[in-house]
Coordinates of C-alpha atoms (C1' of nucleotides) in Angstrom, one line a residue:
Chain N
M1 CA 18.6 21.4 0.7
S2 CA 16.9 19.8 -2.1
S3 CA 14.9 22.3 -4.1
H4 CA 11.9 19.4 -3.9
Q5 CA 11.8 19.8 -0.2
G6 CA 9.0 21.6 1.3
N7 CA 6.1 20.6 -0.9
L8 CA 5.5 17.5 0.9
K9 CA 2.1 16.9 2.3
I10 CA 1.4 14.1 4.9
Y11 CA -2.0 12.6 6.3
N12 CA -1.6 12.8 9.7
S13 CA -4.0 10.3 11.5
L14 CA -3.6 12.4 14.6
S15 CA -5.6 15.3 13.1
G16 CA -7.1 13.5 10.3
Q17 CA -5.8 15.6 7.6
K18 CA -3.2 16.3 5.1
E19 CA -0.7 18.6 6.8
K20 CA 2.4 20.1 5.3
F21 CA 5.3 18.2 6.5
E22 CA 7.8 20.4 8.4
P23 CA 10.4 18.1 10.2
I24 CA 11.3 19.2 13.8
Q25 CA 14.9 19.8 12.6
T26 CA 15.4 21.2 9.3
G27 CA 16.6 18.6 6.6
F28 CA 16.4 15.5 9.1
V29 CA 13.6 12.9 9.4
G30 CA 13.3 10.5 12.5
M31 CA 11.0 7.8 11.4
Y32 CA 9.6 4.8 13.6
V33 CA 7.6 1.9 12.1
C34 CA 6.3 -1.0 14.2
G35 CA 7.7 -3.9 12.8
P36 CA 6.9 -7.7 13.0
T37 CA 6.5 -10.1 15.6
L38 CA 8.3 -12.9 14.9
Y39 CA 6.2 -16.0 16.0
S40 CA 5.7 -16.7 12.3
E41 CA 6.8 -16.0 9.0
P42 CA 5.2 -12.7 8.1
H43 CA 2.1 -12.7 5.8
M44 CA 1.6 -11.1 2.4
G45 CA -0.7 -8.2 4.4
N46 CA 2.2 -7.6 6.6
M47 CA 4.7 -7.3 3.7
R48 CA 2.2 -4.8 2.2
T49 CA 2.8 -2.4 5.4
F50 CA 6.5 -2.6 5.4
I51 CA 6.6 -2.3 1.7
N52 CA 4.7 1.0 1.9
F53 CA 6.9 2.2 4.6
D54 CA 9.6 1.5 2.4
M55 CA 8.5 3.5 -0.2
I56 CA 7.9 6.5 2.2
F57 CA 11.4 5.8 3.4
R58 CA 12.6 6.0 -0.3
Y59 CA 11.0 9.2 -1.3
L60 CA 11.9 11.1 1.8
L61 CA 15.3 10.0 1.0
Q62 CA 15.0 11.2 -2.6
L63 CA 13.9 14.5 -1.2
D64 CA 17.3 14.5 0.3
Y65 CA 16.3 14.3 4.0
K66 CA 18.8 12.7 6.1
V67 CA 16.5 9.9 7.2
K68 CA 16.8 7.8 10.4
Y69 CA 14.5 4.9 9.9
V70 CA 13.9 2.6 13.1
R71 CA 11.7 -0.3 12.6
N72 CA 11.7 -2.7 15.6
I73 CA 11.7 -6.4 15.7
T74 CA 9.3 -7.8 18.6
D75 CA 10.9 -10.7 19.8
A76 CA 9.4 -11.1 23.3
G77 CA 6.0 -12.5 23.7
H78 CA 3.7 -10.7 26.2
I79 CA 0.3 -10.3 25.1
T80 CA -3.0 -10.4 27.3
N81 CA -6.3 -11.4 25.5
S82 CA -9.7 -10.3 26.1
A83 CA -10.1 -12.5 28.7
G84 CA -7.1 -11.4 30.5
D85 CA -5.3 -14.6 29.6
E86 CA -1.7 -14.8 29.2
V87 CA -1.1 -15.3 25.4
D88 CA 2.4 -15.4 24.7
S89 CA 2.5 -15.8 21.0
I90 CA 6.1 -16.3 20.6
G91 CA 6.3 -19.1 23.7
K92 CA 3.3 -20.5 22.5
A93 CA 4.6 -21.1 18.8
A94 CA 7.8 -22.1 20.5
K95 CA 6.0 -24.8 22.2
S96 CA 4.5 -26.0 19.2
E97 CA 7.4 -26.1 17.4
K98 CA 9.3 -27.6 20.1
M99 CA 11.9 -24.8 20.3
Q100 CA 12.8 -22.1 22.4
S101 CA 11.7 -18.6 22.2
L102 CA 14.8 -17.2 21.0
E103 CA 15.2 -19.9 18.4
I104 CA 11.6 -19.5 16.9
V105 CA 12.4 -15.6 17.0
Y106 CA 16.0 -16.5 15.2
K107 CA 14.2 -18.5 12.8
Y108 CA 11.7 -16.1 11.5
N109 CA 14.1 -13.5 11.5
V110 CA 16.3 -15.2 9.2
K111 CA 12.9 -15.5 6.8
F112 CA 11.8 -12.0 7.2
Q113 CA 15.4 -10.7 6.1
E114 CA 15.2 -13.0 3.2
L115 CA 11.8 -11.5 2.3
Q116 CA 13.3 -7.9 2.5
R117 CA 15.8 -9.0 -0.2
I118 CA 13.1 -10.6 -2.3
Y119 CA 10.8 -7.4 -2.2
N120 CA 13.8 -4.9 -2.5
L121 CA 13.0 -3.4 1.0
L122 CA 15.8 -1.1 1.9
P123 CA 17.2 -1.8 5.2
P124 CA 16.2 0.6 8.1
S125 CA 18.7 2.7 9.7
I126 CA 18.3 0.5 12.9
E127 CA 16.2 -2.4 13.7
P128 CA 16.3 -2.9 17.5
T129 CA 14.9 -5.6 19.1
A130 CA 12.5 -5.6 22.3
T131 CA 14.8 -7.9 24.1
G132 CA 17.7 -6.0 23.6
H133 CA 15.9 -3.2 25.3
I134 CA 14.4 -4.5 28.5
Q135 CA 16.4 -2.4 30.6
E136 CA 14.9 0.8 28.7
Q137 CA 11.4 -0.5 29.1
I138 CA 12.0 -1.2 32.9
E139 CA 13.1 2.6 33.3
H140 CA 10.1 4.1 31.2
I141 CA 8.0 2.2 33.4
E142 CA 9.8 3.7 36.6
K143 CA 9.4 7.1 35.1
I144 CA 5.6 6.6 34.7
I145 CA 5.2 5.2 38.5
E146 CA 7.0 7.9 39.6
N147 CA 5.0 10.4 37.9
G148 CA 1.8 8.9 39.2
F149 CA 0.4 7.3 36.1
A150 CA 1.0 3.6 37.2
Y151 CA 0.6 1.4 39.8
V152 CA 1.8 -1.9 41.0
V153 CA -0.2 -5.1 41.7
N154 CA 1.2 -8.5 42.8
G155 CA 4.0 -8.0 40.7
S156 CA 2.4 -6.7 37.6
V157 CA 2.4 -3.0 36.6
Y158 CA -0.6 -1.3 34.9
F159 CA -0.9 2.1 33.4
D160 CA -3.7 4.2 35.2
V161 CA -5.7 5.3 32.3
K162 CA -8.3 7.3 34.9
K163 CA -5.1 9.2 36.3
Y164 CA -3.7 10.1 33.2
S165 CA -7.0 11.5 31.7
E166 CA -6.9 14.0 34.5
K167 CA -3.7 15.4 33.0
F168 CA -3.8 14.3 29.4
E169 CA -6.2 12.9 26.8
Y170 CA -6.6 9.3 26.6
G171 CA -7.8 8.8 22.7
I172 CA -6.5 11.4 21.2
L173 CA -5.1 9.1 18.0
S174 CA -8.0 6.7 17.9
G175 CA -10.9 9.1 18.8
R176 CA -12.0 7.2 21.6
K177 CA -13.4 8.8 24.8
V178 CA -12.6 6.9 28.1
D179 CA -16.3 7.1 29.4
E180 CA -17.6 5.6 26.1
L181 CA -15.0 2.8 26.3
A182 CA -16.7 1.7 29.5
E183 CA -19.9 1.1 28.0
E184 CA -18.4 -0.4 24.7
T185 CA -16.2 -3.3 26.3
R186 CA -18.6 -4.1 29.6
T187 CA -18.5 -7.7 28.7
L188 CA -14.7 -7.7 28.3
N189 CA -13.8 -6.6 31.8
A190 CA -12.6 -9.5 33.4
Q191 CA -9.4 -8.8 34.8
G192 CA -9.1 -8.5 38.7
E193 CA -6.0 -6.7 39.0
K194 CA -6.7 -3.6 37.1
R195 CA -8.7 -0.5 38.7
F196 CA -10.0 0.2 35.7
F197 CA -11.2 -1.8 32.9
A198 CA -9.1 0.4 30.6
D199 CA -5.8 0.0 32.2
F200 CA -3.4 -1.8 30.3
A201 CA -0.4 -3.8 31.5
L202 CA 3.3 -1.8 31.5
W203 CA 4.9 -5.2 33.3
K204 CA 3.5 -8.9 33.6
K205 CA 4.3 -11.0 36.4
A206 CA 5.7 -13.8 35.2
N207 CA 4.1 -17.3 34.6
P208 CA 5.6 -20.6 35.9
E209 CA 5.6 -21.6 32.1
D210 CA 7.0 -18.4 30.6
M211 CA 10.0 -19.2 28.5
Q212 CA 11.3 -15.9 28.8
I213 CA 11.6 -14.3 32.1
W214 CA 13.5 -10.8 33.1
R215 CA 14.1 -9.4 36.3
S216 CA 12.6 -6.3 37.3
P217 CA 12.0 -4.1 40.6
W218 CA 8.7 -5.6 40.7
G219 CA 9.6 -9.2 40.8
N220 CA 10.3 -11.5 37.8
G221 CA 8.2 -10.9 34.7
N222 CA 7.5 -9.9 31.0
P223 CA 7.0 -6.0 29.5
G224 CA 4.0 -5.2 28.1
W225 CA 3.0 -5.1 24.6
H226 CA 3.2 -1.4 24.0
I227 CA 6.1 -0.1 26.2
E228 CA 8.7 -1.7 24.0
C229 CA 8.0 0.9 20.9
T230 CA 8.0 3.6 23.6
A231 CA 11.3 2.6 24.9
M232 CA 13.3 2.0 21.5
S233 CA 11.8 5.0 19.6
T234 CA 12.7 7.5 22.4
K235 CA 16.3 6.0 22.6
Y236 CA 17.1 6.2 18.9
L237 CA 14.9 9.1 18.0
G238 CA 14.3 11.3 21.2
N239 CA 11.2 12.2 23.1
H240 CA 9.6 13.7 20.2
F241 CA 10.5 12.8 16.6
D242 CA 8.8 13.3 13.1
I243 CA 7.0 10.1 11.8
H244 CA 5.4 7.1 13.6
G245 CA 3.8 4.7 11.2
G246 CA 2.5 1.1 11.2
G247 CA -0.8 -0.9 10.2
M248 CA -4.2 0.6 10.5
D249 CA -4.9 -2.4 13.1
L250 CA -2.5 -0.8 15.7
K251 CA -3.9 2.5 16.0
F252 CA -6.1 1.1 18.8
P253 CA -4.9 0.0 21.3
H254 CA -0.9 0.2 20.5
H255 CA -0.4 3.5 19.4
E256 CA -2.9 4.9 21.4
D257 CA -1.3 3.7 24.4
E258 CA 2.3 4.3 23.2
I259 CA 0.9 7.9 23.1
A260 CA -0.1 7.8 26.5
Q261 CA 3.2 6.0 27.8
N262 CA 5.2 8.9 26.1
C263 CA 3.2 11.5 27.9
G264 CA 3.3 9.6 30.9
S265 CA 7.1 9.2 31.1
L266 CA 8.2 12.3 29.0
G267 CA 5.1 14.8 28.8
C268 CA 5.0 15.0 25.2
T269 CA 3.4 13.0 22.5
P270 CA 6.0 10.5 20.6
A271 CA 5.5 11.7 17.4
K272 CA 4.5 14.9 15.3
Y273 CA 2.8 12.7 12.4
W274 CA 1.2 9.3 12.5
M275 CA 0.7 7.6 9.6
H276 CA -1.3 4.3 9.0
A277 CA -1.0 1.8 6.2
N278 CA -4.2 0.1 5.2
M279 CA -5.0 -3.2 5.3
L280 CA -4.4 -6.1 2.3
N281 CA -7.6 -7.9 1.7
V282 CA -8.4 -11.2 0.1
N283 CA -11.9 -11.4 -1.1
G284 CA -13.0 -8.3 0.6
Q285 CA -11.7 -9.4 4.1
K286 CA -8.8 -8.4 5.9
M287 CA -5.9 -10.9 5.6
S288 CA -5.2 -12.1 9.0
K289 CA -3.4 -14.9 10.9
S290 CA -6.6 -15.8 12.7
L291 CA -8.8 -15.7 10.1
G292 CA -6.7 -18.3 8.1
N293 CA -7.1 -16.3 4.7
F294 CA -3.5 -15.4 4.2
F295 CA -0.9 -16.6 1.7
L296 CA 3.1 -15.9 2.3
P297 CA 4.9 -13.6 0.3
K298 CA 7.3 -16.4 -0.9
E299 CA 4.4 -18.7 -1.8
I300 CA 3.0 -16.3 -4.4
V301 CA 6.6 -15.6 -5.9
E302 CA 6.9 -19.2 -6.2
G303 CA 3.3 -19.9 -7.5
T304 CA 2.8 -22.2 -4.4
T305 CA -0.5 -21.0 -2.9
A306 CA -3.7 -22.2 -4.1
L307 CA -5.0 -18.9 -4.5
F308 CA -3.4 -18.1 -7.8
D309 CA -2.5 -20.7 -10.6
K310 CA 0.7 -19.0 -11.4
P311 CA 3.7 -17.3 -9.7
Y312 CA 4.2 -13.2 -9.8
S313 CA 7.7 -11.8 -9.7
P314 CA 8.3 -9.5 -6.6
N315 CA 8.3 -6.5 -8.9
V316 CA 5.0 -7.2 -10.3
I317 CA 3.7 -7.3 -6.8
R318 CA 5.3 -4.2 -5.7
F319 CA 4.3 -2.6 -8.8
F320 CA 0.6 -3.7 -8.2
M321 CA 0.6 -2.8 -4.5
M322 CA 1.8 0.7 -5.6
Q323 CA -1.0 1.2 -7.8
A324 CA -3.3 1.5 -4.7
H325 CA -3.0 4.3 -2.4
Y326 CA -1.0 3.2 0.9
R327 CA -4.3 4.6 2.8
S328 CA -6.6 2.3 1.0
N329 CA -7.7 -1.1 1.0
L330 CA -6.2 -3.3 -1.7
D331 CA -7.7 -6.5 -2.8
F332 CA -5.4 -9.2 -4.0
T333 CA -7.1 -11.0 -6.8
Q334 CA -5.7 -13.2 -9.9
D335 CA -7.3 -10.8 -12.6
A336 CA -5.9 -7.8 -10.7
L337 CA -2.3 -9.2 -10.6
N338 CA -2.7 -10.1 -14.2
A339 CA -3.6 -6.8 -15.0
A340 CA -0.9 -5.6 -13.2
E341 CA 1.9 -7.7 -14.7
K342 CA 0.9 -6.5 -18.2
G343 CA 0.9 -3.1 -17.2
F344 CA 4.4 -3.4 -15.7
S345 CA 5.8 -4.8 -18.6
R346 CA 4.6 -2.0 -20.9
L347 CA 6.0 0.5 -18.5
S348 CA 9.4 -1.4 -18.3
D349 CA 9.4 -1.9 -22.2
A350 CA 9.2 1.7 -22.5
L351 CA 11.9 2.6 -20.0
Q352 CA 14.2 0.1 -21.9
L353 CA 13.5 1.9 -25.2
I354 CA 14.4 5.2 -23.8
D355 CA 18.2 4.9 -24.4
K356 CA 17.6 3.6 -28.0
L357 CA 15.6 6.9 -28.9
T358 CA 16.9 9.6 -31.5
V359 CA 17.2 12.9 -30.1
S360 CA 15.9 16.1 -32.2
P361 CA 16.5 20.0 -31.8
T362 CA 13.2 20.4 -30.2
S363 CA 11.3 18.7 -28.0
S364 CA 7.2 18.2 -28.9
F365 CA 5.9 18.0 -25.3
D366 CA 6.7 19.8 -22.1
V367 CA 9.3 17.4 -20.4
K368 CA 9.9 19.4 -17.1
D369 CA 6.2 19.6 -16.5
L370 CA 6.1 15.9 -17.1
I371 CA 8.4 15.5 -14.5
T372 CA 7.1 17.7 -12.0
S373 CA 4.1 16.0 -12.1
F374 CA 6.0 13.0 -10.7
Y375 CA 7.2 15.2 -7.7
A376 CA 3.5 16.4 -7.3
A377 CA 2.0 13.1 -7.2
M378 CA 4.4 12.0 -4.1
D379 CA 4.3 15.2 -2.6
D380 CA 0.5 14.7 -2.3
D381 CA 0.6 12.3 0.8
F382 CA 3.0 9.9 -1.4
N383 CA 0.3 9.3 -4.2
A384 CA 2.2 6.6 -5.8
P385 CA -1.0 5.7 -8.1
I386 CA -0.8 9.2 -9.5
L387 CA 2.9 8.9 -9.8
I388 CA 2.4 5.6 -11.9
A389 CA -0.5 7.0 -14.0
N390 CA 2.3 9.8 -14.8
L391 CA 5.0 7.6 -15.6
F392 CA 2.4 5.8 -18.1
E393 CA 1.9 9.5 -19.6
A394 CA 5.7 9.4 -20.0
A395 CA 5.8 5.9 -21.6
K396 CA 3.5 6.7 -24.0
R397 CA 5.6 9.7 -25.1
I398 CA 8.5 7.5 -25.4
N399 CA 6.6 5.3 -27.8
L400 CA 5.5 8.1 -29.5
I401 CA 9.1 9.2 -29.9
N402 CA 9.9 6.0 -31.3
D403 CA 7.4 6.2 -33.7
G404 CA 8.3 9.5 -34.8
K405 CA 5.2 11.2 -33.8
D406 CA 6.8 13.0 -31.1
T407 CA 10.5 14.3 -30.5
I408 CA 12.7 15.3 -27.8
T409 CA 15.8 17.1 -27.5
K410 CA 19.2 15.5 -25.8
E411 CA 19.0 17.3 -22.5
D412 CA 15.3 16.5 -22.4
L413 CA 15.5 12.8 -23.0
S414 CA 18.4 12.5 -20.5
L415 CA 16.6 14.3 -17.8
L416 CA 13.4 11.8 -18.6
S417 CA 15.5 8.8 -18.3
T418 CA 17.3 10.1 -15.1
E419 CA 13.8 10.9 -13.5
M420 CA 11.7 7.9 -14.7
N421 CA 14.1 5.6 -13.5
R422 CA 14.9 7.6 -10.1
F423 CA 11.1 7.3 -9.6
L424 CA 10.3 3.7 -10.7
Q425 CA 13.3 2.1 -9.0
D426 CA 14.5 4.1 -6.4
V427 CA 11.2 5.7 -5.2
L428 CA 9.1 2.8 -5.6
G429 CA 11.5 0.3 -5.5
I430 CA 10.8 -1.6 -8.6
E431 CA 13.4 -3.0 -10.5
I432 CA 13.5 -3.0 -14.3
G433 CA 15.3 -4.7 -16.9
V434 CA 16.0 -8.1 -14.7
T435 CA 16.8 -10.1 -17.6
N436 CA 15.8 -13.9 -17.1
S437 CA 18.2 -14.9 -19.7
D438 CA 19.5 -18.1 -19.0
S439 CA 23.4 -18.0 -19.9
K440 CA 23.4 -21.8 -21.4
L441 CA 20.3 -21.5 -23.3
A442 CA 20.8 -18.2 -24.8
P443 CA 23.5 -19.4 -27.2
V444 CA 21.1 -22.1 -28.5
M445 CA 18.3 -20.0 -28.7
D446 CA 20.3 -17.4 -31.2
L447 CA 21.1 -20.4 -33.3
V448 CA 17.4 -21.6 -33.3
I449 CA 16.3 -18.1 -34.2
D450 CA 18.8 -17.7 -37.0
L451 CA 17.8 -21.0 -38.1
R452 CA 14.3 -19.8 -38.4
Q453 CA 15.1 -16.6 -39.9
Q454 CA 16.7 -18.0 -42.8
A455 CA 13.7 -20.3 -43.2
R456 CA 11.7 -17.3 -43.2
D457 CA 14.0 -15.4 -45.8
N458 CA 13.2 -18.5 -48.1
K459 CA 9.5 -18.2 -47.2
D460 CA 9.6 -21.6 -46.1
W461 CA 6.9 -20.9 -44.0
S462 CA 6.4 -24.3 -42.7
T463 CA 9.7 -25.1 -41.1
S464 CA 9.5 -21.4 -39.6
D465 CA 6.1 -22.2 -38.0
K466 CA 7.2 -25.6 -36.9
I467 CA 10.0 -24.0 -35.0
R468 CA 7.8 -21.3 -33.5
D469 CA 5.0 -23.9 -32.4
G470 CA 7.8 -26.3 -31.2
L471 CA 9.3 -23.4 -29.1
A472 CA 5.6 -22.6 -27.9
T473 CA 5.3 -25.9 -26.7
A474 CA 8.3 -25.8 -24.7
G475 CA 7.3 -22.7 -22.8
I476 CA 9.2 -20.2 -25.2
V477 CA 7.4 -17.5 -26.7
I478 CA 9.0 -15.9 -29.8
K479 CA 8.4 -12.2 -30.6
D480 CA 8.9 -10.7 -34.1
T481 CA 9.6 -7.1 -34.3
K482 CA 11.1 -4.7 -36.8
D483 CA 14.6 -4.9 -35.5
G484 CA 14.8 -8.9 -35.4
T485 CA 13.3 -11.7 -33.1
S486 CA 13.3 -11.8 -29.4
W487 CA 12.2 -14.6 -27.0
S488 CA 11.0 -15.3 -23.5
Chain U
rG1 C1' -23.9 -2.4 21.0
rG2 C1' -19.9 1.8 20.6
rU3 C1' -16.3 4.3 17.0
rC4 C1' -14.8 4.9 12.1
rU5 C1' -14.1 3.9 7.0
rC6 C1' -16.1 3.0 2.4
rG7 C1' -19.6 1.9 -1.8
rU8 C1' -16.4 4.7 -9.0
rG9 C1' -17.3 2.1 -16.0
rG10 C1' -16.5 -5.5 -17.4
rC11 C1' -12.0 -5.9 -13.5
rC12 C1' -8.3 -3.1 -10.6
rG13 C1' -7.9 1.5 -8.8
rA14 C1' -7.1 7.4 -8.4
rG15 C1' -9.9 11.8 -7.6
rC16 C1' -12.5 15.0 -2.7
rG17 C1' -17.0 21.4 -6.0
rG18 C1' -16.3 22.9 -12.4
rU19 C1' -10.8 20.0 -16.4
rU20 C1' -9.0 13.3 -19.6
rA21 C1' -7.0 9.8 -14.0
rG22 C1' -4.0 5.4 -14.9
rG23 C1' -3.7 0.1 -16.0
rC24 C1' -6.0 -4.4 -17.7
rA25 C1' -10.0 -6.7 -21.0
rC26 C1' -13.3 -5.0 -25.2
rC27 C1' -13.3 -2.4 -30.0
rG28 C1' -11.0 -0.1 -34.2
rG29 C1' -6.2 0.6 -36.8
rU30 C1' -0.7 0.2 -37.8
rC31 C1' 3.1 -3.6 -38.3
rU32 C1' 3.4 -8.6 -40.0
rG33 C1' 4.0 -14.3 -45.0
rC34 C1' 0.4 -15.6 -41.4
rA35 C1' -0.2 -15.3 -36.1
rA36 C1' 1.6 -13.5 -31.4
rA37 C1' 3.9 -9.5 -29.2
rA38 C1' 4.5 -4.1 -29.5
rC39 C1' 2.6 0.6 -30.6
rC40 C1' -1.4 3.9 -31.5
rG41 C1' -6.5 5.5 -31.1
rU42 C1' -12.0 4.5 -29.1
rC43 C1' -14.8 3.4 -25.0
rU44 C1' -16.8 8.9 -20.0
rA45 C1' -18.6 5.3 -14.9
rC46 C1' -19.5 7.1 -10.0
rU47 C1' -25.3 2.3 -5.1
rC48 C1' -30.3 4.3 -4.3
rC49 C1' -33.5 8.8 -2.5
rG50 C1' -33.6 13.9 -0.7
rG51 C1' -31.1 18.6 -0.1
rU52 C1' -27.3 23.0 -0.8
rU53 C1' -25.0 24.9 -5.4
rC54 C1' -25.1 28.6 -11.5
rG55 C1' -22.7 23.7 -11.3
rA56 C1' -21.4 17.4 -7.0
rA57 C1' -18.7 11.1 -7.9
rU58 C1' -16.8 15.0 -4.8
rC59 C1' -20.5 18.8 0.6
rC60 C1' -25.1 18.1 3.8
rG61 C1' -29.2 14.4 5.7
rG62 C1' -31.4 9.7 4.7
rA63 C1' -31.7 4.7 3.1
rC64 C1' -29.3 0.2 1.6
rG65 C1' -24.5 -2.5 1.1
rA66 C1' -19.2 -3.9 2.4
rG67 C1' -15.5 -3.5 5.9
rA68 C1' -12.1 -1.8 10.1
rC69 C1' -11.2 -1.2 15.3
rC70 C1' -13.4 -2.0 20.5
rU71 C1' -6.9 -5.0 24.5
rC72 C1' -4.0 -11.0 19.1
rC73 C1' -3.0 -8.6 14.4
rA74 C1' 0.9 -4.8 9.5

RNA sequence: GGUCUCGUGGCCGAGCGGUUAGGCACCGGUCUGCAAAACCGUCUACUCCGGUUCGAAUCCGGACGAGACCUCCA
């Protein structure tokens, strides 16, 4: 077991407090995160959640936990809206794009996989699909009915919240009380089949126009929205596992209903720790499809969104996101992104300098203390912003060593190098030293820079400045340093 | 209407009872033929009004403002 295990604290949405992380089985972690619904390309807000849980996954791995990370893919449309109408989002998209449901799902899954590569997300251990687990969903529903917490009406099955409340507490995650819910949503109670307005569908009878239909003991139909996560999480992680994550907006009803289903079928809550990542905002408002204030993860990398006048690299975006805590809102603005871009280059420059430093017999500062601070930051509920602040402290030290104002021993230097790289690249998932040098352009540039240096040596300033200005017009920036001239 | 979260310096964003968060910008300096870049340094803020406390951005109450959820949502 790693010496670093055992200090981790996680904010548990279930208790509303930071708790010491104690996995159910020592050394092992089971984590389930709600993945995308593939009826369109995931937007930047969706990506933030996945990036945050990727960071969490990565840190758990760094702590030497054996992590089984399950992130599902919702490829079955099965939603009922507030008026009780069927809104099969995937089927709807399929119709408008004149495709079959599975085509739609496949199309957007390819895009999602590409985004994961672009944004450097580690692949989960398993990415199960809803359509691949219809049988398991049906079995869960049967068990819930058997236990008396669900009823069948006209080919549909509903979860019986009132019955459930007699034995369990509905609303433990979202803090909602069944009695209060009644008052709150009185206007929304338009569904005739339900016994109680808060009951939710486990299985919905098929509509004639549905594109995807499955057989069940209750007739042809579609699984309810929440049951897929219950089926897949228990199949791959067991009845009770360590961490369940997802976006804040899934807390209610999705996660609340998952808890009810798990208790209703297996008698226990699915997860020990519930983690919720906060939303991505645009101008102070949640980025969402329905509001239309979203942009795509690829657009920002390619510079094709109207919101920003230039492209940003995926590394800069990840860095920018990591500067905010996963439980905080984050506003995407051009100024903030530019600031992150500069900050990131400062950090990455320092890291690239590390191998060129000269070592001394002693270190003038406490390197181990600094490294401990990296772990301490992440151990405190994955506080990546603090980690980054500490990495900047390390970057400053590196620069001071480079200037001869600080010293470091060989051992300390190698330790610092290892740990900085570990935290920036392996934990935060931010890659550094990605050179954009064009193989054809490089030798040409070497020649041009050489010619300019000659002119400078001859104090022929007009020629050297002409070269510099000419390159600038071509979009190439010359940087003169002590050790020579570089370009980008 | 109900439940909940939040309001930090020019901007982004940590902090959760006493100690410098950090980044970007600004300003000063080093370097440089000049410039840019880079590096170093400076910059001490917590919406407002009460209260608790030796001490509050941090706890409590109130006001104002913003946002999330209340069966589409990462």
